[in-house]
Amino acid sequence: MAKRIYIATDLPDGVKQKFLNLSSEVKIKDGDGIVSKEQLLENVVGCHALVCTFKDTVDVDVLNAAGPQLKVICTISVGYDHIDVAECKKRNIMIGHTPGVLSDAVAELTIGLLLTTTRRLAEGLDAVKRGEWGPFSLMWLCGTQLSGRTIGIVGLGKIGLAIAERLVPFGVGRIIYSGRTEKSEASKFNGTFVDFTELLQESDIVIICCALTPETKGLFNQETFSKMKNTSIMINISRGPVVNQDDLYTALTTGQIQAAGLDVTTPEPFPTDHPLMKLKNCVIFPHIGSATVDTRTEMIMRSFYNLQAGLKGERLPFSVY
Amino acid sequence: MVRIYVTRCLPEDSVSLLQKTGLEVLMRSTDDAVPREELINGISGCTALICMLTDKIDKEVLDAAGPNLKVIATVSVGFDHINLDECRKRNILVSNTPRVSTDAVAELTVGLLLATSRRLMECVNAVKNGDWKSWGLLWMCGTELRGSSVGIFGLGRIGIAIAARLQSFGVKQFYYTDIVEVPQASKFGAEKVDLDNLLSKSDFVIINCALTAETRGLFNEETFAKMKKNSFLINAARGGVINQKDLYKALTSGTIRGAGLDVTDPEPMEKDDPLLTLNNCVILPHIGSNTIETRTEMANLAVNNVLAALDGKALLTQVPY
């Protein structure tokens, strides 16, 4: 019996055929745009395998709609907070993800987001387009420099480490980090392990790199912002729900912190009329951390290997559990 | 009676420096160019002048100043706006502010490069316009520095500072073109090549040369034709090095992939310039040194040059006649 596979995302031409060759019953989503909940429920019926992205919520409804023959879910992402892992474990459904390939792309994007925020690049381009670029002014559109700044990294995983390594040549001051345990790799950049409160109090730039868990949900709230320097800049590249957005809005508009750069929000896509959108000191990117042709292709290939193994009932090369 | 005349409002730190001296200071209260008549009135009888490059210090202004004027400190690297010959005749010392902005400009250039290669401005606008709903795996994908070749045209202090920052992004090979051998190039394994080789081998071409008779308009249709089709051109040096009409053609015909400019010719750029309509062209309003730290340091240097002159000491950064 042919294995039915639903792929809830468009695939680049170069790799599409590989997936199509895995079975005679492969359905691939057409074109851009996110698969709706209804479309997902409809298309998973009778599937043995599901390939999805972090945009697709794979909950009990979806697992029930699929049926008991569903054996493997491959998410083209590192994070898997969009999948009900506990429920999958109960049903013996394997879950594959794509760790290890996107650290460089995400770290690079984080530096881009940081510089866009500290050096006010979006404001700059906007000023040119509006004809607001006038003759020389000493203090117009001045940003803050990275030289000598204390950087605080919340969660020193692969991505946090890659960010720290890229920041060193910018002449930053201390790099400190918080998390559950001390990391030996921190010696690569003379990083110091501190508790969360000390990180908030000491840092000029706070970069959030931790996973989204019940402990980190809403971690950045009114109380957190009140401990930060009011000249500080907050960068979030982890997951939107780690930051309480209402409290962030208050912090940014009352001078509790100076500016924020977000590559992740709640929800995604972010509504165009959200109050944070109107703030000049809040930069918002549409979750493009891993958005490079090379990295996305590598992630897709990892999912392919997960899928291939899962269809054979073998252990996945990149398994969530 | 010593009087210092300042043609612009200076940053807080610099004002404090001046106030500590107890000397009489006449300072314009705003950060815009002083009208010529006000300049001529203000400079009359003063001992020291702190000015900007928007202030034309010619024979007429020097005559209006009178015989007390001992020193002119411009808060800029350039001094084309000052008639050095007339200053020499009158024994007026002149200072500028070189070498202070290296870190700020290098930092901005990397930000500009990332804004171009990772399509950051397109993404900011996509979020604002509600285009985020079109998300797909290859939506808004950019190009990584990892594994790329970077060619720097003009490896002076700023070029070296840029290379140092890019090195930790996984660049595979640096090239440079310069009239001299640059010893520090070995730190990045940078190979010295002629311009044609730089153009044909580099995925990222970064212009860092001075604007001279030889470099004016150097990047034209012929030059772009020698570049790789997927390459990016970054210019934070001087706008006049690039022929902008030819750049427009190159960007719209797929001759090169994208360009990021912090400098244009003329400056400011007209808001209806065709380059501003292109998604693959990022333009910033010459904000290379626009950080509070660097502009303050420049202003402080001007103040300290003035104080040195008034003390009969050698200037810190004298412009030779």
Short mmCIF file of C-alpha atoms in Angstrom, two decimals, chain A residues 38-320:
data_model
loop_
_atom_site.label_atom_id
_atom_site.label_comp_id
_atom_site.label_asym_id
_atom_site.label_seq_id
_atom_site.Cartn_x
_atom_site.Cartn_y
_atom_site.Cartn_z
CA GLU A 38 -9.21 23.73 7.59
CA GLN A 39 -6.89 22.86 4.71
CA LEU A 40 -4.56 21.04 7.08
CA LEU A 41 -7.37 18.98 8.63
CA GLU A 42 -8.66 18.09 5.19
CA ASN A 43 -5.31 17.09 3.74
CA VAL A 44 -3.92 14.99 6.62
CA VAL A 45 -6.75 12.47 6.42
CA GLY A 46 -5.25 9.01 5.90
CA CYS A 47 -1.65 10.28 5.87
CA HIS A 48 1.29 8.21 7.01
CA ALA A 49 3.54 11.25 7.05
CA LEU A 50 3.19 14.98 7.39
CA VAL A 51 5.83 17.53 6.47
CA CYS A 52 5.09 20.96 7.91
CA THR A 53 6.62 24.28 8.93
CA PHE A 54 6.49 26.18 12.20
CA LYS A 55 3.38 27.94 10.87
CA ASP A 56 1.33 24.76 11.14
CA THR A 57 -0.20 23.94 14.52
CA VAL A 58 -0.20 20.17 14.84
CA ASP A 59 -2.57 19.56 17.76
CA VAL A 60 -4.95 16.82 18.85
CA ASP A 61 -7.50 17.83 16.19
CA VAL A 62 -4.97 17.35 13.43
CA LEU A 63 -3.70 14.05 14.85
CA ASN A 64 -7.27 12.75 15.13
CA ALA A 65 -8.14 13.88 11.62
CA ALA A 66 -5.07 12.09 10.27
CA GLY A 67 -5.94 8.75 11.79
CA PRO A 68 -3.96 6.00 13.54
CA GLN A 69 -1.74 5.30 10.51
CA LEU A 70 0.15 8.59 10.95
CA LYS A 71 3.71 7.54 11.76
CA VAL A 72 5.93 10.57 11.30
CA ILE A 73 5.78 14.36 11.40
CA CYS A 74 8.69 16.31 9.93
CA THR A 75 8.82 19.99 10.76
CA ILE A 76 11.09 22.19 8.64
CA SER A 77 12.25 24.16 11.66
CA VAL A 78 14.29 23.76 14.82
CA GLY A 79 11.48 24.73 17.16
CA TYR A 80 8.62 22.31 17.69
CA ASP A 81 6.42 24.23 20.11
CA HIS A 82 3.71 24.14 17.40
CA ILE A 83 3.46 20.35 17.76
CA ASP A 84 1.73 18.54 20.62
CA VAL A 85 4.74 16.41 21.49
CA ALA A 86 3.09 14.67 24.47
CA GLU A 87 0.16 13.57 22.33
CA CYS A 88 2.51 12.35 19.57
CA LYS A 89 4.50 10.31 22.10
CA LYS A 90 1.26 8.66 23.26
CA ARG A 91 0.47 7.66 19.69
CA ASN A 92 4.03 6.58 18.86
CA ILE A 93 4.35 9.23 16.20
CA MET A 94 7.97 10.15 15.46
CA ILE A 95 8.79 13.84 15.17
CA GLY A 96 11.71 15.10 13.12
CA HIS A 97 13.09 18.65 13.06
CA THR A 98 16.05 20.47 11.49
CA PRO A 99 18.57 21.57 14.13
CA GLY A 100 22.16 22.47 13.46
CA VAL A 101 21.92 24.00 10.00
CA LEU A 102 20.50 27.41 10.66
CA SER A 103 22.73 28.86 13.35
CA ASP A 104 24.84 30.84 10.88
CA ALA A 105 21.90 32.30 8.99
CA VAL A 106 20.06 33.20 12.19
CA ALA A 107 23.13 34.70 13.87
CA GLU A 108 23.81 36.77 10.75
CA LEU A 109 20.22 38.00 10.69
CA THR A 110 20.40 38.83 14.39
CA ILE A 111 23.36 41.13 13.79
CA GLY A 112 21.43 42.69 10.91
CA LEU A 113 18.42 43.21 13.17
CA LEU A 114 20.61 44.61 15.92
CA LEU A 115 22.29 47.12 13.60
CA THR A 116 18.97 48.08 11.99
CA THR A 117 17.77 48.90 15.51
CA THR A 118 20.86 50.59 16.97
CA ARG A 119 21.75 52.54 13.82
CA ARG A 120 18.12 53.31 12.84
CA LEU A 121 18.49 52.05 9.29
CA ALA A 122 14.75 51.79 8.53
CA GLU A 123 14.26 55.37 9.70
CA GLY A 124 17.15 56.37 7.47
CA LEU A 125 15.76 54.80 4.31
CA ASP A 126 12.34 56.23 5.11
CA ALA A 127 13.80 59.72 5.51
CA VAL A 128 15.44 59.49 2.09
CA LYS A 129 12.18 58.40 0.44
CA ARG A 130 10.21 61.20 2.10
CA GLY A 131 12.71 63.86 1.09
CA GLU A 132 13.69 64.47 4.71
CA TRP A 133 17.41 64.09 4.03
CA GLY A 134 18.67 67.64 4.45
CA PRO A 135 22.13 69.25 4.53
CA PHE A 136 24.68 68.18 7.13
CA SER A 137 23.41 67.99 10.68
CA LEU A 138 25.55 67.03 13.64
CA MET A 139 23.11 64.96 15.66
CA TRP A 140 20.36 64.01 13.15
CA LEU A 141 19.47 60.33 13.09
CA CYS A 142 22.23 59.43 15.49
CA GLY A 143 22.19 55.88 16.74
CA THR A 144 24.24 54.13 19.39
CA GLN A 145 27.53 52.41 18.76
CA LEU A 146 28.38 48.82 19.74
CA SER A 147 31.86 49.79 20.93
CA GLY A 148 32.35 49.05 24.59
CA ARG A 149 28.75 47.93 25.16
CA THR A 150 27.81 45.10 27.53
CA ILE A 151 25.94 42.39 25.65
CA GLY A 152 23.60 40.06 27.53
CA ILE A 153 22.59 36.81 25.82
CA VAL A 154 19.62 34.98 27.26
CA GLY A 155 20.16 31.34 26.40
CA LEU A 156 23.60 30.43 25.10
CA GLY A 157 22.75 27.62 22.70
CA LYS A 158 24.28 27.20 19.23
CA ILE A 159 22.62 30.37 18.01
CA GLY A 160 23.53 32.46 21.05
CA LEU A 161 27.13 31.31 20.71
CA ALA A 162 27.22 32.14 16.99
CA ILE A 163 25.90 35.63 17.76
CA ALA A 164 28.50 36.21 20.46
CA GLU A 165 31.33 35.21 18.10
CA ARG A 166 30.13 37.67 15.48
CA LEU A 167 29.87 40.51 17.99
CA VAL A 168 33.42 40.31 19.32
CA PRO A 169 35.10 42.09 16.35
CA PHE A 170 32.69 45.02 16.73
CA GLY A 171 34.62 46.03 19.82
CA VAL A 172 31.85 45.25 22.27
CA GLY A 173 32.66 45.27 25.98
CA ARG A 174 31.68 42.31 28.16
CA ILE A 175 29.50 39.51 26.88
CA ILE A 176 27.44 37.95 29.68
CA TYR A 177 24.83 35.21 29.44
CA SER A 178 22.14 33.54 31.49
CA GLY A 179 20.47 30.15 31.28
CA ARG A 180 20.12 26.90 33.14
CA THR A 181 23.78 25.93 33.08
CA GLU A 182 27.19 27.36 32.45
CA LYS A 183 28.59 26.60 28.99
CA SER A 184 32.24 25.81 28.33
CA GLU A 185 32.00 27.30 24.83
CA ALA A 186 31.61 30.72 26.47
CA SER A 187 35.37 30.78 26.91
CA LYS A 188 35.62 31.37 23.14
CA PHE A 189 34.53 34.94 23.72
CA ASN A 190 35.35 35.34 27.44
CA GLY A 191 31.69 35.14 28.30
CA THR A 192 30.54 35.30 31.92
CA PHE A 193 27.65 33.25 33.31
CA VAL A 194 25.33 35.42 35.44
CA ASP A 195 21.84 35.16 36.83
CA PHE A 196 18.96 36.61 34.86
CA THR A 197 18.51 39.67 37.05
CA GLU A 198 22.16 40.62 36.85
CA LEU A 199 22.01 40.25 33.07
CA LEU A 200 19.06 42.64 32.89
CA GLN A 201 20.70 45.20 35.13
CA GLU A 202 24.13 45.14 33.50
CA SER A 203 23.35 44.82 29.79
CA ASP A 204 23.23 47.60 27.24
CA ILE A 205 21.94 45.13 24.67
CA VAL A 206 19.82 42.09 25.59
CA ILE A 207 19.50 39.35 22.98
CA ILE A 208 16.84 36.69 23.60
CA CYS A 209 17.92 33.32 22.21
CA CYS A 210 16.20 30.82 24.49
CA ALA A 211 13.64 28.18 23.47
CA LEU A 212 9.97 28.77 24.16
CA THR A 213 8.99 26.62 27.14
CA PRO A 214 6.42 27.02 29.92
CA GLU A 215 9.21 28.68 31.96
CA THR A 216 10.18 31.22 29.31
CA LYS A 217 6.68 32.13 28.15
CA GLY A 218 6.10 35.80 29.03
CA LEU A 219 9.59 35.98 30.58
CA PHE A 220 9.99 39.53 29.34
CA ASN A 221 7.26 41.43 31.11
CA GLN A 222 6.74 44.64 33.03
CA GLU A 223 8.89 43.45 35.92
CA THR A 224 11.72 42.42 33.58
CA PHE A 225 11.67 45.72 31.70
CA SER A 226 11.77 47.63 34.97
CA LYS A 227 15.12 45.99 35.78
CA MET A 228 16.69 46.89 32.45
CA LYS A 229 18.67 50.06 31.77
CA ASN A 230 16.56 52.73 30.17
CA THR A 231 19.24 53.13 27.52
CA SER A 232 19.07 49.43 26.72
CA ILE A 233 18.05 47.70 23.51
CA MET A 234 16.19 44.38 23.42
CA ILE A 235 16.47 41.97 20.49
CA ASN A 236 14.19 38.91 20.23
CA ILE A 237 14.95 36.15 17.75
CA SER A 238 13.58 33.24 19.78
CA ARG A 239 9.79 33.05 19.81
CA GLY A 240 7.17 35.82 20.08
CA PRO A 241 5.50 34.56 23.28
CA VAL A 242 8.71 34.95 25.30
CA VAL A 243 7.91 38.66 25.30
CA ASN A 244 4.73 40.17 26.72
CA GLN A 245 3.94 42.57 23.91
CA ASP A 246 1.64 44.88 25.87
CA ASP A 247 4.36 45.35 28.49
CA LEU A 248 6.89 45.90 25.72
CA TYR A 249 4.74 48.65 24.25
CA THR A 250 4.59 50.35 27.65
CA ALA A 251 8.33 49.95 28.15
CA LEU A 252 9.10 51.49 24.75
CA THR A 253 6.72 54.42 25.12
CA THR A 254 7.61 55.36 28.69
CA GLY A 255 11.37 55.23 28.26
CA GLN A 256 11.87 52.09 30.33
CA ILE A 257 14.03 50.73 27.54
CA GLN A 258 15.35 52.59 24.51
CA ALA A 259 14.43 50.37 21.57
CA ALA A 260 13.52 46.85 20.50
CA GLY A 261 14.14 44.69 17.44
CA LEU A 262 11.89 41.67 16.88
CA ASP A 263 12.23 38.90 14.33
CA VAL A 264 9.41 37.01 16.05
CA THR A 265 6.00 38.17 17.24
CA THR A 266 2.65 36.98 18.55
CA PRO A 267 0.89 36.23 16.32
CA GLU A 268 2.70 35.68 13.05
CA PRO A 269 1.96 37.29 10.68
CA PHE A 270 1.74 40.40 12.83
CA PRO A 271 -1.37 42.55 12.37
CA THR A 272 -0.57 45.80 10.57
CA ASP A 273 -2.58 47.86 13.04
CA HIS A 274 -0.82 46.57 16.16
CA PRO A 275 0.37 49.47 18.40
CA LEU A 276 4.00 48.24 18.26
CA MET A 277 3.96 48.83 14.48
CA LYS A 278 3.63 52.55 14.95
CA LEU A 279 6.73 52.94 17.11
CA LYS A 280 9.91 54.29 15.53
CA ASN A 281 11.95 52.57 18.23
CA CYS A 282 10.53 49.12 17.44
CA VAL A 283 11.88 47.28 14.41
CA ILE A 284 9.88 44.27 13.24
CA PHE A 285 11.06 41.63 10.77
CA PRO A 286 8.77 38.84 9.48
CA HIS A 287 10.62 35.89 11.08
CA ILE A 288 13.41 35.72 8.53
CA GLY A 289 16.15 34.32 10.78
CA SER A 290 16.77 31.30 8.59
CA ALA A 291 15.56 32.90 5.36
CA THR A 292 18.42 32.28 2.98
CA VAL A 293 18.25 30.07 -0.07
CA ASP A 294 21.17 27.95 1.14
CA THR A 295 19.88 27.41 4.67
CA ARG A 296 16.25 26.76 3.74
CA THR A 297 17.43 24.21 1.18
CA GLU A 298 19.56 22.49 3.83
CA MET A 299 16.62 22.45 6.24
CA ILE A 300 14.38 20.95 3.57
CA MET A 301 16.97 18.25 2.89
CA ARG A 302 17.17 17.39 6.60
CA SER A 303 13.41 17.02 6.60
CA PHE A 304 13.74 14.80 3.56
CA TYR A 305 16.13 12.48 5.43
CA ASN A 306 13.79 12.46 8.42
CA LEU A 307 10.87 11.61 6.15
CA GLN A 308 12.76 8.88 4.33
CA ALA A 309 13.72 7.18 7.61
CA GLY A 310 10.29 7.66 9.14
CA LEU A 311 8.54 6.00 6.20
CA LYS A 312 10.76 2.95 6.66
CA GLY A 313 9.99 2.87 10.37
CA GLU A 314 13.63 3.66 11.16
CA ARG A 315 14.94 6.05 13.78
CA LEU A 316 14.96 9.61 12.45
CA PRO A 317 18.39 11.21 11.95
CA PHE A 318 17.16 14.44 13.59
CA SER A 319 14.54 13.35 16.08
CA VAL A 320 12.83 15.59 18.62
#
